PDB file of C-alpha atoms and ligand atoms in Angstrom:
ATOM      1  CA  MET A   1       0.000   0.000   0.000  1.00  0.00           C
ATOM      2  CA  THR A   2       1.051   3.573  -0.587  1.00  0.00           C
ATOM      3  CA  VAL A   3       0.865   6.517   1.809  1.00  0.00           C
ATOM      4  CA  TRP A   4      -0.294   9.613  -0.078  1.00  0.00           C
ATOM      5  CA  CYS A   5       0.583  12.651   1.997  1.00  0.00           C
ATOM      6  CA  PHE A   6      -1.283  15.827   1.072  1.00  0.00           C
ATOM      7  CA  GLY A   7       0.534  18.509   2.988  1.00  0.00           C
ATOM      8  CA  SER A   8       2.718  21.540   3.408  1.00  0.00           C
ATOM      9  CA  ILE A   9       6.297  21.931   2.263  1.00  0.00           C
ATOM     10  CA  ASN A  10       8.256  24.739   3.916  1.00  0.00           C
ATOM     11  CA  ILE A  11      11.766  25.975   4.190  1.00  0.00           C
ATOM     12  CA  ASP A  12      12.485  26.654   7.882  1.00  0.00           C
ATOM     13  CA  HIS A  13      15.027  29.432   8.440  1.00  0.00           C
ATOM     14  CA  PHE A  14      16.550  29.249  11.932  1.00  0.00           C
ATOM     15  CA  TYR A  15      18.213  32.394  13.352  1.00  0.00           C
ATOM     16  CA  ALA A  16      20.145  32.035  16.611  1.00  0.00           C
ATOM     17  CA  LEU A  17      19.970  35.402  18.400  1.00  0.00           C
ATOM     18  CA  PRO A  18      21.437  36.842  21.617  1.00  0.00           C
ATOM     19  CA  HIS A  19      17.801  37.471  22.673  1.00  0.00           C
ATOM     20  CA  LEU A  20      14.400  37.643  20.979  1.00  0.00           C
ATOM     21  CA  PRO A  21      13.933  41.087  19.391  1.00  0.00           C
ATOM     22  CA  VAL A  22      11.831  43.779  21.066  1.00  0.00           C
ATOM     23  CA  PRO A  23       9.752  46.217  18.944  1.00  0.00           C
ATOM     24  CA  GLY A  24      11.970  48.450  16.833  1.00  0.00           C
ATOM     25  CA  GLU A  25      15.148  46.471  17.498  1.00  0.00           C
ATOM     26  CA  THR A  26      17.562  45.263  14.796  1.00  0.00           C
ATOM     27  CA  LEU A  27      19.598  42.222  15.723  1.00  0.00           C
ATOM     28  CA  ALA A  28      22.476  40.324  14.116  1.00  0.00           C
ATOM     29  CA  ALA A  29      22.083  36.539  14.101  1.00  0.00           C
ATOM     30  CA  THR A  30      24.918  34.501  15.589  1.00  0.00           C
ATOM     31  CA  THR A  31      24.194  31.525  13.320  1.00  0.00           C
ATOM     32  CA  VAL A  32      21.735  30.874  10.530  1.00  0.00           C
ATOM     33  CA  ARG A  33      20.589  27.630   8.965  1.00  0.00           C
ATOM     34  CA  ALA A  34      17.805  26.600   6.581  1.00  0.00           C
ATOM     35  CA  GLU A  35      16.104  23.192   6.588  1.00  0.00           C
ATOM     36  CA  LEU A  36      13.211  21.368   5.013  1.00  0.00           C
ATOM     37  CA  GLY A  37      10.079  21.791   7.152  1.00  0.00           C
ATOM     38  CA  GLY A  38       6.290  21.951   7.129  1.00  0.00           C
ATOM     39  CA  LYS A  39       4.071  19.377   8.811  1.00  0.00           C
ATOM     40  CA  GLY A  40       3.287  17.631   5.538  1.00  0.00           C
ATOM     41  CA  ALA A  41       6.925  17.279   4.497  1.00  0.00           C
ATOM     42  CA  ASN A  42       7.889  16.150   8.000  1.00  0.00           C
ATOM     43  CA  GLN A  43       5.237  13.433   8.008  1.00  0.00           C
ATOM     44  CA  SER A  44       6.180  12.290   4.502  1.00  0.00           C
ATOM     45  CA  VAL A  45       9.823  12.022   5.514  1.00  0.00           C
ATOM     46  CA  ALA A  46       8.934  10.146   8.713  1.00  0.00           C
ATOM     47  CA  ALA A  47       6.799   7.646   6.785  1.00  0.00           C
ATOM     48  CA  ALA A  48       9.349   7.143   3.999  1.00  0.00           C
ATOM     49  CA  ARG A  49      12.255   6.671   6.417  1.00  0.00           C
ATOM     50  CA  ALA A  50      10.143   4.138   8.317  1.00  0.00           C
ATOM     51  CA  GLY A  51       9.909   2.051   5.153  1.00  0.00           C
ATOM     52  CA  ALA A  52       6.647   3.072   3.472  1.00  0.00           C
ATOM     53  CA  ARG A  53       6.140   3.958  -0.161  1.00  0.00           C
ATOM     54  CA  VAL A  54       5.205   7.645   0.109  1.00  0.00           C
ATOM     55  CA  ARG A  55       3.831   9.986  -2.552  1.00  0.00           C
ATOM     56  CA  HIS A  56       3.717  13.632  -1.521  1.00  0.00           C
ATOM     57  CA  LEU A  57       0.951  15.875  -2.892  1.00  0.00           C
ATOM     58  CA  GLY A  58       1.715  19.539  -2.332  1.00  0.00           C
ATOM     59  CA  ALA A  59       3.132  22.672  -3.911  1.00  0.00           C
ATOM     60  CA  VAL A  60       6.344  24.652  -4.065  1.00  0.00           C
ATOM     61  CA  GLY A  61       7.133  27.951  -5.763  1.00  0.00           C
ATOM     62  CA  PRO A  62       9.845  28.899  -8.279  1.00  0.00           C
ATOM     63  CA  ASP A  63      12.326  28.724  -5.356  1.00  0.00           C
ATOM     64  CA  GLY A  64      11.299  25.175  -4.445  1.00  0.00           C
ATOM     65  CA  ALA A  65      14.095  23.095  -5.990  1.00  0.00           C
ATOM     66  CA  ARG A  66      15.965  22.718  -2.746  1.00  0.00           C
ATOM     67  CA  ALA A  67      12.911  21.642  -0.773  1.00  0.00           C
ATOM     68  CA  LEU A  68      12.006  19.115  -3.451  1.00  0.00           C
ATOM     69  CA  ALA A  69      15.536  17.748  -3.526  1.00  0.00           C
ATOM     70  CA  GLY A  70      15.369  17.427   0.255  1.00  0.00           C
ATOM     71  CA  LEU A  71      12.127  15.455   0.153  1.00  0.00           C
ATOM     72  CA  ALA A  72      13.314  13.231  -2.680  1.00  0.00           C
ATOM     73  CA  GLY A  73      16.593  12.679  -0.850  1.00  0.00           C
ATOM     74  CA  TYR A  74      14.655  11.106   2.014  1.00  0.00           C
ATOM     75  CA  GLY A  75      12.959   8.738  -0.435  1.00  0.00           C
ATOM     76  CA  VAL A  76       9.647  10.584  -0.877  1.00  0.00           C
ATOM     77  CA  LEU A  77       8.121  10.356  -4.385  1.00  0.00           C
ATOM     78  CA  CYS A  78       7.490  13.924  -5.544  1.00  0.00           C
ATOM     79  CA  GLU A  79       5.804  13.659  -8.969  1.00  0.00           C
ATOM     80  CA  GLY A  80       2.612  14.973  -7.329  1.00  0.00           C
ATOM     81  CA  VAL A  81       4.232  18.175  -6.078  1.00  0.00           C
ATOM     82  CA  GLN A  82       3.039  21.152  -8.120  1.00  0.00           C
ATOM     83  CA  GLN A  83       5.190  24.110  -9.061  1.00  0.00           C
ATOM     84  CA  VAL A  84       3.163  27.324  -8.634  1.00  0.00           C
ATOM     85  CA  GLU A  85       3.975  31.019  -9.052  1.00  0.00           C
ATOM     86  CA  THR A  86       3.723  31.842  -5.323  1.00  0.00           C
ATOM     87  CA  PRO A  87       7.004  31.359  -3.445  1.00  0.00           C
ATOM     88  CA  THR A  88       7.508  28.201  -1.377  1.00  0.00           C
ATOM     89  CA  GLY A  89       6.094  28.375   2.145  1.00  0.00           C
ATOM     90  CA  HIS A  90       8.619  29.337   4.773  1.00  0.00           C
ATOM     91  CA  ALA A  91       9.072  29.881   8.465  1.00  0.00           C
ATOM     92  CA  VAL A  92      11.355  32.319  10.237  1.00  0.00           C
ATOM     93  CA  ILE A  93      12.322  30.740  13.558  1.00  0.00           C
ATOM     94  CA  MET A  94      14.153  32.991  15.999  1.00  0.00           C
ATOM     95  CA  VAL A  95      15.824  31.153  18.869  1.00  0.00           C
ATOM     96  CA  ASP A  96      17.426  32.717  21.972  1.00  0.00           C
ATOM     97  CA  PRO A  97      20.316  31.138  23.932  1.00  0.00           C
ATOM     98  CA  LEU A  98      17.855  29.403  26.291  1.00  0.00           C
ATOM     99  CA  GLY A  99      16.031  27.761  23.405  1.00  0.00           C
ATOM    100  CA  GLU A 100      12.954  30.009  23.632  1.00  0.00           C
ATOM    101  CA  ASN A 101      11.643  30.824  20.183  1.00  0.00           C
ATOM    102  CA  ALA A 102       9.386  33.145  18.203  1.00  0.00           C
ATOM    103  CA  ILE A 103       8.103  31.963  14.840  1.00  0.00           C
ATOM    104  CA  ILE A 104       6.647  33.626  11.740  1.00  0.00           C
ATOM    105  CA  ILE A 105       5.086  31.441   9.046  1.00  0.00           C
ATOM    106  CA  ASP A 106       4.191  32.355   5.480  1.00  0.00           C
ATOM    107  CA  ALA A 107       2.101  29.562   3.919  1.00  0.00           C
ATOM    108  CA  GLY A 108       3.103  30.695   0.421  1.00  0.00           C
ATOM    109  CA  ALA A 109       2.683  27.946  -2.194  1.00  0.00           C
ATOM    110  CA  ASN A 110       0.929  25.688   0.328  1.00  0.00           C
ATOM    111  CA  ARG A 111      -2.176  27.861   0.060  1.00  0.00           C
ATOM    112  CA  ALA A 112      -1.786  28.483  -3.693  1.00  0.00           C
ATOM    113  CA  ILE A 113      -2.062  24.788  -4.543  1.00  0.00           C
ATOM    114  CA  ALA A 114      -4.441  23.834  -7.362  1.00  0.00           C
ATOM    115  CA  LEU A 115      -7.069  21.225  -6.487  1.00  0.00           C
ATOM    116  CA  ALA A 116      -7.560  19.524  -9.865  1.00  0.00           C
ATOM    117  CA  PRO A 117      -4.048  17.988 -10.138  1.00  0.00           C
ATOM    118  CA  VAL A 118      -4.335  16.635  -6.587  1.00  0.00           C
ATOM    119  CA  LEU A 119      -7.648  14.940  -7.377  1.00  0.00           C
ATOM    120  CA  ALA A 120      -6.236  13.629 -10.667  1.00  0.00           C
ATOM    121  CA  ALA A 121      -3.228  12.135  -8.866  1.00  0.00           C
ATOM    122  CA  LEU A 122      -5.469  10.421  -6.308  1.00  0.00           C
ATOM    123  CA  GLU A 123      -7.290   8.621  -9.136  1.00  0.00           C
ATOM    124  CA  HIS A 124      -4.170   6.411  -9.265  1.00  0.00           C
ATOM    125  CA  ALA A 125      -4.522   5.347  -5.632  1.00  0.00           C
ATOM    126  CA  ALA A 126      -5.391   1.735  -4.899  1.00  0.00           C
ATOM    127  CA  LEU A 127      -8.234   0.662  -2.642  1.00  0.00           C
ATOM    128  CA  GLY A 128      -6.951   0.758   0.943  1.00  0.00           C
ATOM    129  CA  ASP A 129      -4.083   3.168   0.248  1.00  0.00           C
ATOM    130  CA  ILE A 130      -3.700   5.772   2.983  1.00  0.00           C
ATOM    131  CA  LEU A 131      -4.261   9.508   2.622  1.00  0.00           C
ATOM    132  CA  LEU A 132      -2.424  11.425   5.318  1.00  0.00           C
ATOM    133  CA  LEU A 133      -3.239  15.117   5.719  1.00  0.00           C
ATOM    134  CA  GLN A 134      -2.825  18.022   8.144  1.00  0.00           C
ATOM    135  CA  ASN A 135      -4.031  21.623   8.363  1.00  0.00           C
ATOM    136  CA  GLU A 136      -1.392  23.653   6.523  1.00  0.00           C
ATOM    137  CA  THR A 137      -2.702  23.624   2.943  1.00  0.00           C
ATOM    138  CA  ALA A 138      -5.864  24.686   1.106  1.00  0.00           C
ATOM    139  CA  PHE A 139      -8.559  22.127   0.110  1.00  0.00           C
ATOM    140  CA  GLN A 140      -8.297  19.652   3.005  1.00  0.00           C
ATOM    141  CA  VAL A 141     -12.043  18.965   2.879  1.00  0.00           C
ATOM    142  CA  GLU A 142     -12.161  18.402  -0.865  1.00  0.00           C
ATOM    143  CA  VAL A 143      -9.141  16.108  -0.850  1.00  0.00           C
ATOM    144  CA  ALA A 144     -10.283  14.078   2.177  1.00  0.00           C
ATOM    145  CA  ARG A 145     -13.766  13.689   0.677  1.00  0.00           C
ATOM    146  CA  ALA A 146     -12.335  12.493  -2.651  1.00  0.00           C
ATOM    147  CA  ALA A 147      -9.985  10.036  -0.928  1.00  0.00           C
ATOM    148  CA  MET A 148     -12.750   8.555   1.156  1.00  0.00           C
ATOM    149  CA  GLY A 149     -14.894   8.218  -1.975  1.00  0.00           C
ATOM    150  CA  LEU A 150     -12.043   6.284  -3.604  1.00  0.00           C
ATOM    151  CA  GLY A 151     -11.950   3.809  -0.722  1.00  0.00           C
ATOM    152  CA  MET A 152      -8.754   5.177   0.823  1.00  0.00           C
ATOM    153  CA  GLU A 153      -8.080   5.218   4.582  1.00  0.00           C
ATOM    154  CA  VAL A 154      -7.958   8.874   5.637  1.00  0.00           C
ATOM    155  CA  ILE A 155      -5.647   9.749   8.538  1.00  0.00           C
ATOM    156  CA  TYR A 156      -5.947  13.369   9.630  1.00  0.00           C
ATOM    157  CA  SER A 157      -3.466  15.108  11.853  1.00  0.00           C
ATOM    158  CA  ALA A 158      -5.588  18.027  13.094  1.00  0.00           C
ATOM    159  CA  ALA A 159      -2.731  20.503  13.489  1.00  0.00           C
ATOM    160  CA  PRO A 160      -2.262  23.408  13.588  1.00  0.00           C
ATOM    161  CA  PHE A 161      -5.592  23.214  15.412  1.00  0.00           C
ATOM    162  CA  GLU A 162      -8.353  25.445  14.087  1.00  0.00           C
ATOM    163  CA  VAL A 163     -11.790  24.347  15.176  1.00  0.00           C
ATOM    164  CA  GLU A 164     -13.803  25.223  12.067  1.00  0.00           C
ATOM    165  CA  ALA A 165     -11.239  23.601   9.773  1.00  0.00           C
ATOM    166  CA  VAL A 166     -11.249  20.429  11.860  1.00  0.00           C
ATOM    167  CA  ARG A 167     -15.033  20.309  12.100  1.00  0.00           C
ATOM    168  CA  ALA A 168     -15.297  20.529   8.291  1.00  0.00           C
ATOM    169  CA  VAL A 169     -12.793  17.731   7.604  1.00  0.00           C
ATOM    170  CA  LEU A 170     -13.971  15.222  10.258  1.00  0.00           C
ATOM    171  CA  PRO A 171     -16.839  13.680   8.215  1.00  0.00           C
ATOM    172  CA  PHE A 172     -14.226  12.461   5.726  1.00  0.00           C
ATOM    173  CA  VAL A 173     -11.752  11.019   8.229  1.00  0.00           C
ATOM    174  CA  ASN A 174     -11.222   7.410   9.383  1.00  0.00           C
ATOM    175  CA  THR A 175      -8.466   8.090  11.912  1.00  0.00           C
ATOM    176  CA  LEU A 176      -7.977  11.382  13.726  1.00  0.00           C
ATOM    177  CA  VAL A 177      -4.589  12.042  15.345  1.00  0.00           C
ATOM    178  CA  VAL A 178      -4.414  14.802  17.975  1.00  0.00           C
ATOM    179  CA  ASN A 179      -2.159  15.685  20.870  1.00  0.00           C
ATOM    180  CA  ALA A 180      -3.667  16.035  24.337  1.00  0.00           C
ATOM    181  CA  VAL A 181      -4.155  19.805  24.022  1.00  0.00           C
ATOM    182  CA  GLU A 182      -5.857  19.489  20.643  1.00  0.00           C
ATOM    183  CA  ALA A 183      -8.076  16.675  21.973  1.00  0.00           C
ATOM    184  CA  ALA A 184      -9.272  18.896  24.840  1.00  0.00           C
ATOM    185  CA  GLN A 185      -9.871  21.845  22.475  1.00  0.00           C
ATOM    186  CA  LEU A 186     -11.866  19.660  20.103  1.00  0.00           C
ATOM    187  CA  LEU A 187     -14.078  18.107  22.782  1.00  0.00           C
ATOM    188  CA  ALA A 188     -14.770  21.552  24.238  1.00  0.00           C
ATOM    189  CA  ALA A 189     -15.590  23.060  20.842  1.00  0.00           C
ATOM    190  CA  LEU A 190     -17.866  20.200  19.761  1.00  0.00           C
ATOM    191  CA  ASN A 191     -19.310  19.889  23.267  1.00  0.00           C
ATOM    192  CA  THR A 192     -19.208  16.134  22.956  1.00  0.00           C
ATOM    193  CA  PRO A 193     -17.749  13.248  24.982  1.00  0.00           C
ATOM    194  CA  PHE A 194     -14.705  11.505  23.570  1.00  0.00           C
ATOM    195  CA  GLU A 195     -16.653   8.363  22.544  1.00  0.00           C
ATOM    196  CA  ASP A 196     -19.002  10.438  20.368  1.00  0.00           C
ATOM    197  CA  LEU A 197     -16.363  12.015  18.137  1.00  0.00           C
ATOM    198  CA  PRO A 198     -17.592  11.340  14.586  1.00  0.00           C
ATOM    199  CA  VAL A 199     -14.650   9.175  13.443  1.00  0.00           C
ATOM    200  CA  GLU A 200     -13.894   5.431  13.657  1.00  0.00           C
ATOM    201  CA  THR A 201     -10.559   5.841  15.420  1.00  0.00           C
ATOM    202  CA  VAL A 202      -8.954   8.572  17.515  1.00  0.00           C
ATOM    203  CA  VAL A 203      -5.252   8.506  18.373  1.00  0.00           C
ATOM    204  CA  VAL A 204      -4.134  10.822  21.170  1.00  0.00           C
ATOM    205  CA  THR A 205      -0.445  11.573  21.727  1.00  0.00           C
ATOM    206  CA  ARG A 206       0.615  12.745  25.187  1.00  0.00           C
ATOM    207  CA  GLY A 207       4.277  13.660  24.891  1.00  0.00           C
ATOM    208  CA  ALA A 208       6.422  11.859  27.472  1.00  0.00           C
ATOM    209  CA  GLU A 209       3.292  10.095  28.730  1.00  0.00           C
ATOM    210  CA  GLY A 210       2.869   8.076  25.549  1.00  0.00           C
ATOM    211  CA  ALA A 211      -0.108   7.678  23.236  1.00  0.00           C
ATOM    212  CA  SER A 212      -3.428   5.862  22.974  1.00  0.00           C
ATOM    213  CA  TRP A 213      -5.595   4.381  20.205  1.00  0.00           C
ATOM    214  CA  HIS A 214      -9.360   4.449  20.657  1.00  0.00           C
ATOM    215  CA  ALA A 215     -11.438   2.610  18.041  1.00  0.00           C
ATOM    216  CA  ARG A 216     -15.122   1.865  18.137  1.00  0.00           C
ATOM    217  CA  GLY A 217     -15.891  -1.660  19.337  1.00  0.00           C
ATOM    218  CA  THR A 218     -12.323  -2.654  20.255  1.00  0.00           C
ATOM    219  CA  PRO A 219     -10.354  -2.271  23.495  1.00  0.00           C
ATOM    220  CA  ASP A 220      -8.197   0.856  23.767  1.00  0.00           C
ATOM    221  CA  ILE A 221      -4.482   0.468  23.049  1.00  0.00           C
ATOM    222  CA  CYS A 222      -2.163   2.504  25.269  1.00  0.00           C
ATOM    223  CA  VAL A 223       1.561   2.655  24.576  1.00  0.00           C
ATOM    224  CA  PRO A 224       4.083   4.319  26.885  1.00  0.00           C
ATOM    225  CA  ALA A 225       6.701   6.725  25.562  1.00  0.00           C
ATOM    226  CA  LEU A 226      10.113   5.054  25.498  1.00  0.00           C
ATOM    227  CA  PRO A 227      12.487   6.648  28.024  1.00  0.00           C
ATOM    228  CA  THR A 228      15.150   8.612  26.216  1.00  0.00           C
ATOM    229  CA  GLN A 229      17.570  11.518  26.553  1.00  0.00           C
ATOM    230  CA  VAL A 230      15.536  14.388  25.089  1.00  0.00           C
ATOM    231  CA  VAL A 231      17.423  16.827  22.861  1.00  0.00           C
ATOM    232  CA  ASP A 232      14.707  18.488  20.774  1.00  0.00           C
ATOM    233  CA  THR A 233      10.994  17.596  20.735  1.00  0.00           C
ATOM    234  CA  THR A 234      10.172  19.629  17.607  1.00  0.00           C
ATOM    235  CA  GLY A 235       8.384  17.347  15.162  1.00  0.00           C
ATOM    236  CA  ALA A 236       7.686  14.529  17.639  1.00  0.00           C
ATOM    237  CA  GLY A 237       4.011  14.546  16.689  1.00  0.00           C
ATOM    238  CA  ASP A 238       4.800  14.535  12.965  1.00  0.00           C
ATOM    239  CA  CYS A 239       7.206  11.661  13.470  1.00  0.00           C
ATOM    240  CA  PHE A 240       4.609   9.667  15.417  1.00  0.00           C
ATOM    241  CA  THR A 241       1.855  10.273  12.840  1.00  0.00           C
ATOM    242  CA  GLY A 242       4.010   9.627   9.778  1.00  0.00           C
ATOM    243  CA  VAL A 243       5.413   6.409  11.218  1.00  0.00           C
ATOM    244  CA  LEU A 244       1.986   5.239  12.386  1.00  0.00           C
ATOM    245  CA  ALA A 245       0.674   5.694   8.829  1.00  0.00           C
ATOM    246  CA  ALA A 246       3.744   3.918   7.445  1.00  0.00           C
ATOM    247  CA  ALA A 247       3.299   0.923   9.733  1.00  0.00           C
ATOM    248  CA  LEU A 248      -0.418   0.626   8.934  1.00  0.00           C
ATOM    249  CA  SER A 249       0.386   0.806   5.210  1.00  0.00           C
ATOM    250  CA  MET A 250       2.772  -2.124   5.696  1.00  0.00           C
ATOM    251  CA  ASP A 251      -0.051  -4.182   7.277  1.00  0.00           C
ATOM    252  CA  ALA A 252       1.001  -3.827  10.921  1.00  0.00           C
ATOM    253  CA  SER A 253      -1.767  -4.337  13.483  1.00  0.00           C
ATOM    254  CA  PRO A 254      -2.876  -1.170  15.298  1.00  0.00           C
ATOM    255  CA  GLU A 255      -0.995  -2.339  18.402  1.00  0.00           C
ATOM    256  CA  ASP A 256       2.256  -2.994  16.539  1.00  0.00           C
ATOM    257  CA  ALA A 257       1.861   0.278  14.603  1.00  0.00           C
ATOM    258  CA  MET A 258       1.449   2.232  17.857  1.00  0.00           C
ATOM    259  CA  HIS A 259       4.579   0.631  19.367  1.00  0.00           C
ATOM    260  CA  PHE A 260       6.528   1.259  16.162  1.00  0.00           C
ATOM    261  CA  ALA A 261       5.462   4.937  16.130  1.00  0.00           C
ATOM    262  CA  ALA A 262       6.307   5.413  19.824  1.00  0.00           C
ATOM    263  CA  ALA A 263       9.779   3.945  19.308  1.00  0.00           C
ATOM    264  CA  ALA A 264      10.367   6.158  16.281  1.00  0.00           C
ATOM    265  CA  ALA A 265       9.235   9.294  18.120  1.00  0.00           C
ATOM    266  CA  ALA A 266      11.451   8.504  21.115  1.00  0.00           C
ATOM    267  CA  MET A 267      14.397   8.264  18.766  1.00  0.00           C
ATOM    268  CA  GLN A 268      13.398  11.459  16.956  1.00  0.00           C
ATOM    269  CA  VAL A 269      13.278  13.533  20.182  1.00  0.00           C
ATOM    270  CA  SER A 270      16.741  12.282  21.130  1.00  0.00           C
ATOM    271  CA  ARG A 271      18.251  14.011  18.087  1.00  0.00           C
ATOM    272  CA  PRO A 272      18.432  17.651  16.959  1.00  0.00           C
ATOM    273  CA  GLY A 273      16.362  18.818  13.998  1.00  0.00           C
ATOM    274  CA  THR A 274      13.041  17.800  12.530  1.00  0.00           C
ATOM    275  CA  ALA A 275      13.054  15.981   9.168  1.00  0.00           C
ATOM    276  CA  ALA A 276      16.747  15.183   9.591  1.00  0.00           C
ATOM    277  CA  ALA A 277      15.992  13.508  12.932  1.00  0.00           C
ATOM    278  CA  MET A 278      13.417  11.016  11.582  1.00  0.00           C
ATOM    279  CA  PRO A 279      14.736   7.459  12.131  1.00  0.00           C
ATOM    280  CA  THR A 280      14.958   4.694   9.541  1.00  0.00           C
ATOM    281  CA  ARG A 281      12.984   1.464   9.748  1.00  0.00           C
ATOM    282  CA  ALA A 282      16.152  -0.430  10.714  1.00  0.00           C
ATOM    283  CA  GLU A 283      16.841   2.033  13.547  1.00  0.00           C
ATOM    284  CA  ILE A 284      13.292   1.740  14.857  1.00  0.00           C
ATOM    285  CA  GLU A 285      13.390  -2.059  14.763  1.00  0.00           C
ATOM    286  CA  ALA A 286      16.760  -2.092  16.507  1.00  0.00           C
ATOM    287  CA  LEU A 287      15.418   0.118  19.311  1.00  0.00           C
ATOM    288  CA  ILE A 288      12.334  -2.079  19.754  1.00  0.00           C
ATOM    289  CA  ASN A 289      14.494  -5.226  19.935  1.00  0.00           C
ATOM    290  CA  GLU A 290      16.903  -3.553  22.363  1.00  0.00           C
ATOM    291  CA  ARG A 291      14.071  -2.565  24.767  1.00  0.00           C
ATOM    292  CA  ARG A 292      12.320  -5.983  24.634  1.00  0.00           C
TER     293      ARG A 292
HETATM  294  P1  LIG B   1       5.191  18.531  18.514  1.00  0.00           P
HETATM  295  O1  LIG B   1       4.140  19.611  18.437  1.00  0.00           O
HETATM  296  O2  LIG B   1       6.355  18.836  19.415  1.00  0.00           O
HETATM  297  O3  LIG B   1       5.604  17.992  17.196  1.00  0.00           O
HETATM  298  P2  LIG B   1       2.996  16.971  19.529  1.00  0.00           P
HETATM  299  O4  LIG B   1       2.482  17.814  20.655  1.00  0.00           O
HETATM  300  O5  LIG B   1       2.197  16.899  18.291  1.00  0.00           O
HETATM  301  O6  LIG B   1       4.506  17.289  19.241  1.00  0.00           O
HETATM  302  P3  LIG B   1       3.547  14.893  21.460  1.00  0.00           P
HETATM  303  O7  LIG B   1       2.330  14.299  22.074  1.00  0.00           O
HETATM  304  O8  LIG B   1       4.326  15.875  22.244  1.00  0.00           O
HETATM  305  O9  LIG B   1       3.166  15.445  20.033  1.00  0.00           O
HETATM  306  O10 LIG B   1       4.568  13.716  21.068  1.00  0.00           O
HETATM  307  C1  LIG B   1       4.231  12.707  20.116  1.00  0.00           C
HETATM  308  C2  LIG B   1       4.811  11.391  20.570  1.00  0.00           C
HETATM  309  O11 LIG B   1       6.246  11.519  20.627  1.00  0.00           O
HETATM  310  C3  LIG B   1       4.398  10.941  21.969  1.00  0.00           C
HETATM  311  O12 LIG B   1       3.160  10.250  21.963  1.00  0.00           O
HETATM  312  C4  LIG B   1       5.566  10.039  22.350  1.00  0.00           C
HETATM  313  O13 LIG B   1       5.400   8.748  21.791  1.00  0.00           O
HETATM  314  C5  LIG B   1       6.758  10.741  21.681  1.00  0.00           C
HETATM  315  N1  LIG B   1       7.423  11.638  22.635  1.00  0.00           N
HETATM  316  C6  LIG B   1       7.211  12.943  22.829  1.00  0.00           C
HETATM  317  N2  LIG B   1       7.971  13.432  23.846  1.00  0.00           N
HETATM  318  C7  LIG B   1       8.699  12.380  24.280  1.00  0.00           C
HETATM  319  C8  LIG B   1       9.672  12.201  25.315  1.00  0.00           C
HETATM  320  N3  LIG B   1      10.036  13.214  26.107  1.00  0.00           N
HETATM  321  N4  LIG B   1      10.227  10.977  25.466  1.00  0.00           N
HETATM  322  C9  LIG B   1       9.872   9.945  24.673  1.00  0.00           C
HETATM  323  N5  LIG B   1       8.955  10.042  23.691  1.00  0.00           N
HETATM  324  C10 LIG B   1       8.365  11.239  23.501  1.00  0.00           C
END
């Protein structure tokens, strides 16, 4: 099975600063680096590194060659990435010496994506293929609806959380993945108990407290987080979701997929960076065997 990831592609520009700027201040950065980012790209990379066949559906601008090369370099198939006139999405991430940050995001090409080529690409999906999507592009509802109509399994990572966007996509979702904060926001906004969320399966991630799988009619599956030396938790949720989708696409049971994702995420938080920190399938399997 293939994981089709419809999602954002960004270039993240990191600026290390002596302190975060105050209004009117001009600051010189001490170091600067640029990396592939965006929740969609991160999840595609996580899934591909974990061993899945991954096709990314998204958009970059005229400046997107480097981002595309980055994705392809991690083994993600990029024929479904459109080139549009709007510049590639980017984030400016200012970081002070204590690790505190301030972030500016420009969605850029992610919001200028054309719907028709995405729908045309999905026509090539096989029954049971997975569509993975998040909240950083245009047309989530249309793409999720089409995928469900084609008999795909739709896994929706409801982040960044925006209640109206989530409410609109939910009818076309099989598996919803949220962190604990997003879960609480969603239940409050819909004024509904957890069991009545209108999806078959809800996965809740809880940082160092692990994650749980709740599916109608089957016992809950709770997996602990694997103890690790934490270096950088950025992208832990994207790692977990991408690897979960990868494992399910390779016919793992929900329980095995949850353990596989938790092991991957523990490894990811023990390394610096986001996409670059996503572990390979061999690394994840080695960690699981080591902790048995
Ligand atoms: P982020 O926004 O930082 O990408 P998130 O809030 O979406 O993350 P979390 O619930 O924080 O997601 O983390 C996802 C998963 O990563 C957890 O369920 C857990 O398996 C793993 N994880 C996160 N933090 C740790 C940790 N300190 N130690 C081990 N595993 C962790």
